[in-house]
PDB file of C-alpha atoms in Angstrom:
ATOM      1  CA  HIS A 507     -30.365  -0.145   1.432  1.00  0.00           C
ATOM      2  CA  VAL A 508     -28.780   2.248   3.932  1.00  0.00           C
ATOM      3  CA  GLN A 509     -25.019   2.594   4.032  1.00  0.00           C
ATOM      4  CA  LEU A 510     -22.786   4.726   6.220  1.00  0.00           C
ATOM      5  CA  VAL A 511     -19.126   5.161   5.364  1.00  0.00           C
ATOM      6  CA  GLU A 512     -16.765   6.966   7.732  1.00  0.00           C
ATOM      7  CA  SER A 513     -13.443   8.512   6.833  1.00  0.00           C
ATOM      8  CA  GLY A 514     -10.992  11.068   8.158  1.00  0.00           C
ATOM      9  CA  GLY A 515      -9.387   9.143  10.974  1.00  0.00           C
ATOM     10  CA  GLY A 516      -5.658   8.988  11.471  1.00  0.00           C
ATOM     11  CA  SER A 517      -2.796   9.658  13.838  1.00  0.00           C
ATOM     12  CA  VAL A 518      -2.310  13.070  15.390  1.00  0.00           C
ATOM     13  CA  GLN A 519      -0.324  14.612  18.219  1.00  0.00           C
ATOM     14  CA  PRO A 520      -2.022  15.852  21.381  1.00  0.00           C
ATOM     15  CA  GLY A 521      -3.562  19.238  20.789  1.00  0.00           C
ATOM     16  CA  GLY A 522      -4.125  18.508  17.128  1.00  0.00           C
ATOM     17  CA  SER A 523      -7.320  18.308  15.100  1.00  0.00           C
ATOM     18  CA  LEU A 524      -9.103  15.900  12.813  1.00  0.00           C
ATOM     19  CA  ARG A 525     -12.377  16.036  10.925  1.00  0.00           C
ATOM     20  CA  LEU A 526     -14.333  12.850  10.500  1.00  0.00           C
ATOM     21  CA  SER A 527     -16.884  12.430   7.735  1.00  0.00           C
ATOM     22  CA  CYS A 528     -19.731   9.985   7.412  1.00  0.00           C
ATOM     23  CA  VAL A 529     -21.274   9.682   3.976  1.00  0.00           C
ATOM     24  CA  PHE A 530     -24.804   8.323   3.891  1.00  0.00           C
ATOM     25  CA  SER A 531     -26.545   6.551   1.067  1.00  0.00           C
ATOM     26  CA  GLY A 532     -30.168   5.446   1.145  1.00  0.00           C
ATOM     27  CA  TYR A 533     -30.826   7.835   4.031  1.00  0.00           C
ATOM     28  CA  VAL A 534     -31.870  11.479   4.322  1.00  0.00           C
ATOM     29  CA  VAL A 535     -29.507  13.308   6.638  1.00  0.00           C
ATOM     30  CA  ARG A 536     -31.656  16.452   6.653  1.00  0.00           C
ATOM     31  CA  SER A 537     -34.416  14.837   8.706  1.00  0.00           C
ATOM     32  CA  GLY A 538     -32.601  12.007  10.425  1.00  0.00           C
ATOM     33  CA  CYS A 539     -31.359  11.389  13.955  1.00  0.00           C
ATOM     34  CA  MET A 540     -27.698  10.527  13.918  1.00  0.00           C
ATOM     35  CA  ALA A 541     -24.748  10.276  16.231  1.00  0.00           C
ATOM     36  CA  TRP A 542     -21.054   9.642  16.571  1.00  0.00           C
ATOM     37  CA  PHE A 543     -19.849   6.937  18.930  1.00  0.00           C
ATOM     38  CA  ARG A 544     -16.399   5.719  19.850  1.00  0.00           C
ATOM     39  CA  GLN A 545     -14.981   2.545  21.268  1.00  0.00           C
ATOM     40  CA  THR A 546     -11.656   1.267  22.511  1.00  0.00           C
ATOM     41  CA  SER A 547     -10.827  -2.404  22.907  1.00  0.00           C
ATOM     42  CA  GLY A 548     -12.292  -3.841  26.066  1.00  0.00           C
ATOM     43  CA  THR A 549     -14.730  -1.012  26.618  1.00  0.00           C
ATOM     44  CA  GLU A 550     -18.326  -0.360  25.681  1.00  0.00           C
ATOM     45  CA  ARG A 551     -19.192   1.911  22.807  1.00  0.00           C
ATOM     46  CA  GLU A 552     -19.840   5.432  24.106  1.00  0.00           C
ATOM     47  CA  VAL A 553     -21.658   8.325  22.503  1.00  0.00           C
ATOM     48  CA  VAL A 554     -19.644  11.365  21.495  1.00  0.00           C
ATOM     49  CA  ALA A 555     -22.239  13.622  19.890  1.00  0.00           C
ATOM     50  CA  GLY A 556     -25.701  13.371  18.408  1.00  0.00           C
ATOM     51  CA  VAL A 557     -28.063  15.410  16.297  1.00  0.00           C
ATOM     52  CA  GLY A 558     -31.805  15.147  16.711  1.00  0.00           C
ATOM     53  CA  PRO A 559     -34.882  16.921  15.386  1.00  0.00           C
ATOM     54  CA  SER A 560     -33.823  20.320  16.650  1.00  0.00           C
ATOM     55  CA  SER A 561     -30.621  20.115  18.612  1.00  0.00           C
ATOM     56  CA  VAL A 562     -27.092  18.821  18.853  1.00  0.00           C
ATOM     57  CA  TRP A 563     -25.886  17.233  22.072  1.00  0.00           C
ATOM     58  CA  TYR A 564     -22.401  16.323  23.213  1.00  0.00           C
ATOM     59  CA  ALA A 565     -20.905  14.012  25.759  1.00  0.00           C
ATOM     60  CA  GLU A 566     -19.323  15.895  28.644  1.00  0.00           C
ATOM     61  CA  ALA A 567     -15.869  14.629  27.760  1.00  0.00           C
ATOM     62  CA  VAL A 568     -15.883  16.398  24.394  1.00  0.00           C
ATOM     63  CA  LYS A 569     -17.930  19.543  25.010  1.00  0.00           C
ATOM     64  CA  GLY A 570     -16.120  22.602  23.767  1.00  0.00           C
ATOM     65  CA  ARG A 571     -13.658  20.540  21.725  1.00  0.00           C
ATOM     66  CA  PHE A 572     -15.789  18.586  19.239  1.00  0.00           C
ATOM     67  CA  THR A 573     -18.362  19.962  16.824  1.00  0.00           C
ATOM     68  CA  LEU A 574     -20.954  17.933  14.987  1.00  0.00           C
ATOM     69  CA  SER A 575     -22.315  19.310  11.754  1.00  0.00           C
ATOM     70  CA  LYS A 576     -23.963  18.060   8.626  1.00  0.00           C
ATOM     71  CA  GLU A 577     -24.156  18.920   4.968  1.00  0.00           C
ATOM     72  CA  ASN A 578     -27.710  18.089   3.977  1.00  0.00           C
ATOM     73  CA  ASP A 579     -27.311  18.478   0.247  1.00  0.00           C
ATOM     74  CA  LYS A 580     -24.471  15.971   0.195  1.00  0.00           C
ATOM     75  CA  ASN A 581     -25.872  13.676   2.902  1.00  0.00           C
ATOM     76  CA  ILE A 582     -22.725  13.919   5.010  1.00  0.00           C
ATOM     77  CA  LEU A 583     -22.303  14.049   8.777  1.00  0.00           C
ATOM     78  CA  TYR A 584     -19.118  15.564  10.194  1.00  0.00           C
ATOM     79  CA  LEU A 585     -17.312  15.530  13.482  1.00  0.00           C
ATOM     80  CA  GLN A 586     -14.719  18.251  13.883  1.00  0.00           C
ATOM     81  CA  MET A 587     -12.363  17.279  16.695  1.00  0.00           C
ATOM     82  CA  ASP A 588     -10.043  19.890  18.161  1.00  0.00           C
ATOM     83  CA  ARG A 589      -7.607  19.896  21.072  1.00  0.00           C
ATOM     84  CA  LEU A 590      -7.356  16.139  20.897  1.00  0.00           C
ATOM     85  CA  THR A 591      -5.931  14.215  23.818  1.00  0.00           C
ATOM     86  CA  PRO A 592      -4.682  10.620  24.128  1.00  0.00           C
ATOM     87  CA  GLY A 593      -7.987   9.879  25.849  1.00  0.00           C
ATOM     88  CA  ASP A 594      -9.730  10.475  22.518  1.00  0.00           C
ATOM     89  CA  THR A 595      -7.943   7.534  20.935  1.00  0.00           C
ATOM     90  CA  ALA A 596     -10.623   5.109  19.724  1.00  0.00           C
ATOM     91  CA  MET A 597     -12.465   3.701  16.778  1.00  0.00           C
ATOM     92  CA  TYR A 598     -15.129   6.206  15.802  1.00  0.00           C
ATOM     93  CA  TYR A 599     -18.460   5.163  14.339  1.00  0.00           C
ATOM     94  CA  CYS A 600     -21.387   7.070  12.915  1.00  0.00           C
ATOM     95  CA  ALA A 601     -24.879   5.776  13.538  1.00  0.00           C
ATOM     96  CA  ALA A 602     -28.398   6.612  12.433  1.00  0.00           C
ATOM     97  CA  ARG A 603     -31.905   5.931  13.586  1.00  0.00           C
ATOM     98  CA  ARG A 604     -34.411   4.592  11.072  1.00  0.00           C
ATOM     99  CA  SER A 605     -36.106   7.416   9.153  1.00  0.00           C
ATOM    100  CA  GLY A 606     -39.300   8.681  10.739  1.00  0.00           C
ATOM    101  CA  GLU A 607     -38.517   7.149  14.118  1.00  0.00           C
ATOM    102  CA  CYS A 608     -36.819  10.036  15.924  1.00  0.00           C
ATOM    103  CA  TYR A 609     -39.393  10.134  18.686  1.00  0.00           C
ATOM    104  CA  TRP A 610     -37.972   9.996  22.192  1.00  0.00           C
ATOM    105  CA  TRP A 611     -34.619  11.105  20.774  1.00  0.00           C
ATOM    106  CA  ALA A 612     -33.822  13.158  23.865  1.00  0.00           C
ATOM    107  CA  SER A 613     -34.171  10.092  26.070  1.00  0.00           C
ATOM    108  CA  ASN A 614     -32.328   7.721  23.785  1.00  0.00           C
ATOM    109  CA  TRP A 615     -29.706   9.688  21.900  1.00  0.00           C
ATOM    110  CA  SER A 616     -26.804   8.253  23.881  1.00  0.00           C
ATOM    111  CA  ARG A 617     -27.871   4.623  23.650  1.00  0.00           C
ATOM    112  CA  GLY A 618     -26.119   2.629  20.963  1.00  0.00           C
ATOM    113  CA  THR A 619     -28.941   0.101  20.857  1.00  0.00           C
ATOM    114  CA  TRP A 620     -31.366   2.825  19.773  1.00  0.00           C
ATOM    115  CA  TYR A 621     -29.661   3.254  16.410  1.00  0.00           C
ATOM    116  CA  ASN A 622     -30.427   1.006  13.475  1.00  0.00           C
ATOM    117  CA  TYR A 623     -27.582   1.720  11.094  1.00  0.00           C
ATOM    118  CA  TRP A 624     -23.823   1.817  11.671  1.00  0.00           C
ATOM    119  CA  GLY A 625     -20.729   2.514   9.684  1.00  0.00           C
ATOM    120  CA  GLN A 626     -17.608   0.390   9.717  1.00  0.00           C
ATOM    121  CA  GLY A 627     -15.613   2.839  11.822  1.00  0.00           C
ATOM    122  CA  THR A 628     -12.515   4.968  11.406  1.00  0.00           C
ATOM    123  CA  GLN A 629      -9.541   4.831  13.771  1.00  0.00           C
ATOM    124  CA  VAL A 630      -8.332   7.916  15.606  1.00  0.00           C
ATOM    125  CA  THR A 631      -5.011   7.724  17.431  1.00  0.00           C
ATOM    126  CA  VAL A 632      -3.668  10.588  19.524  1.00  0.00           C
ATOM    127  CA  SER A 633      -0.109  10.196  20.762  1.00  0.00           C
TER     128      SER A 633
END
């Protein structure tokens, strides 16, 4: 049974930083394809960053400000968010593709429907 649990959200002033964590159980972070998404009410979920077999990709809106990393031994995915703006306010979710099914990651990494597992989300508010 795969579980993803996010934490680290909160309220911060513009220009501030937060680090989100996503703890996985029943899933091997070392070899998985995973991503961070965000969503505000009334909008579609959008990708923020993703990690595939050999690379990390970022949405244009967060390039240079957000950093995705992972701690394989602890099965944790992180999203370091710096220079936050009010436009970053959203519920943030981590997602993962089923193990062994990372093929076509480059073509699908930004599609929410491609991921099989989701966390419950953590709220980030910048104001």
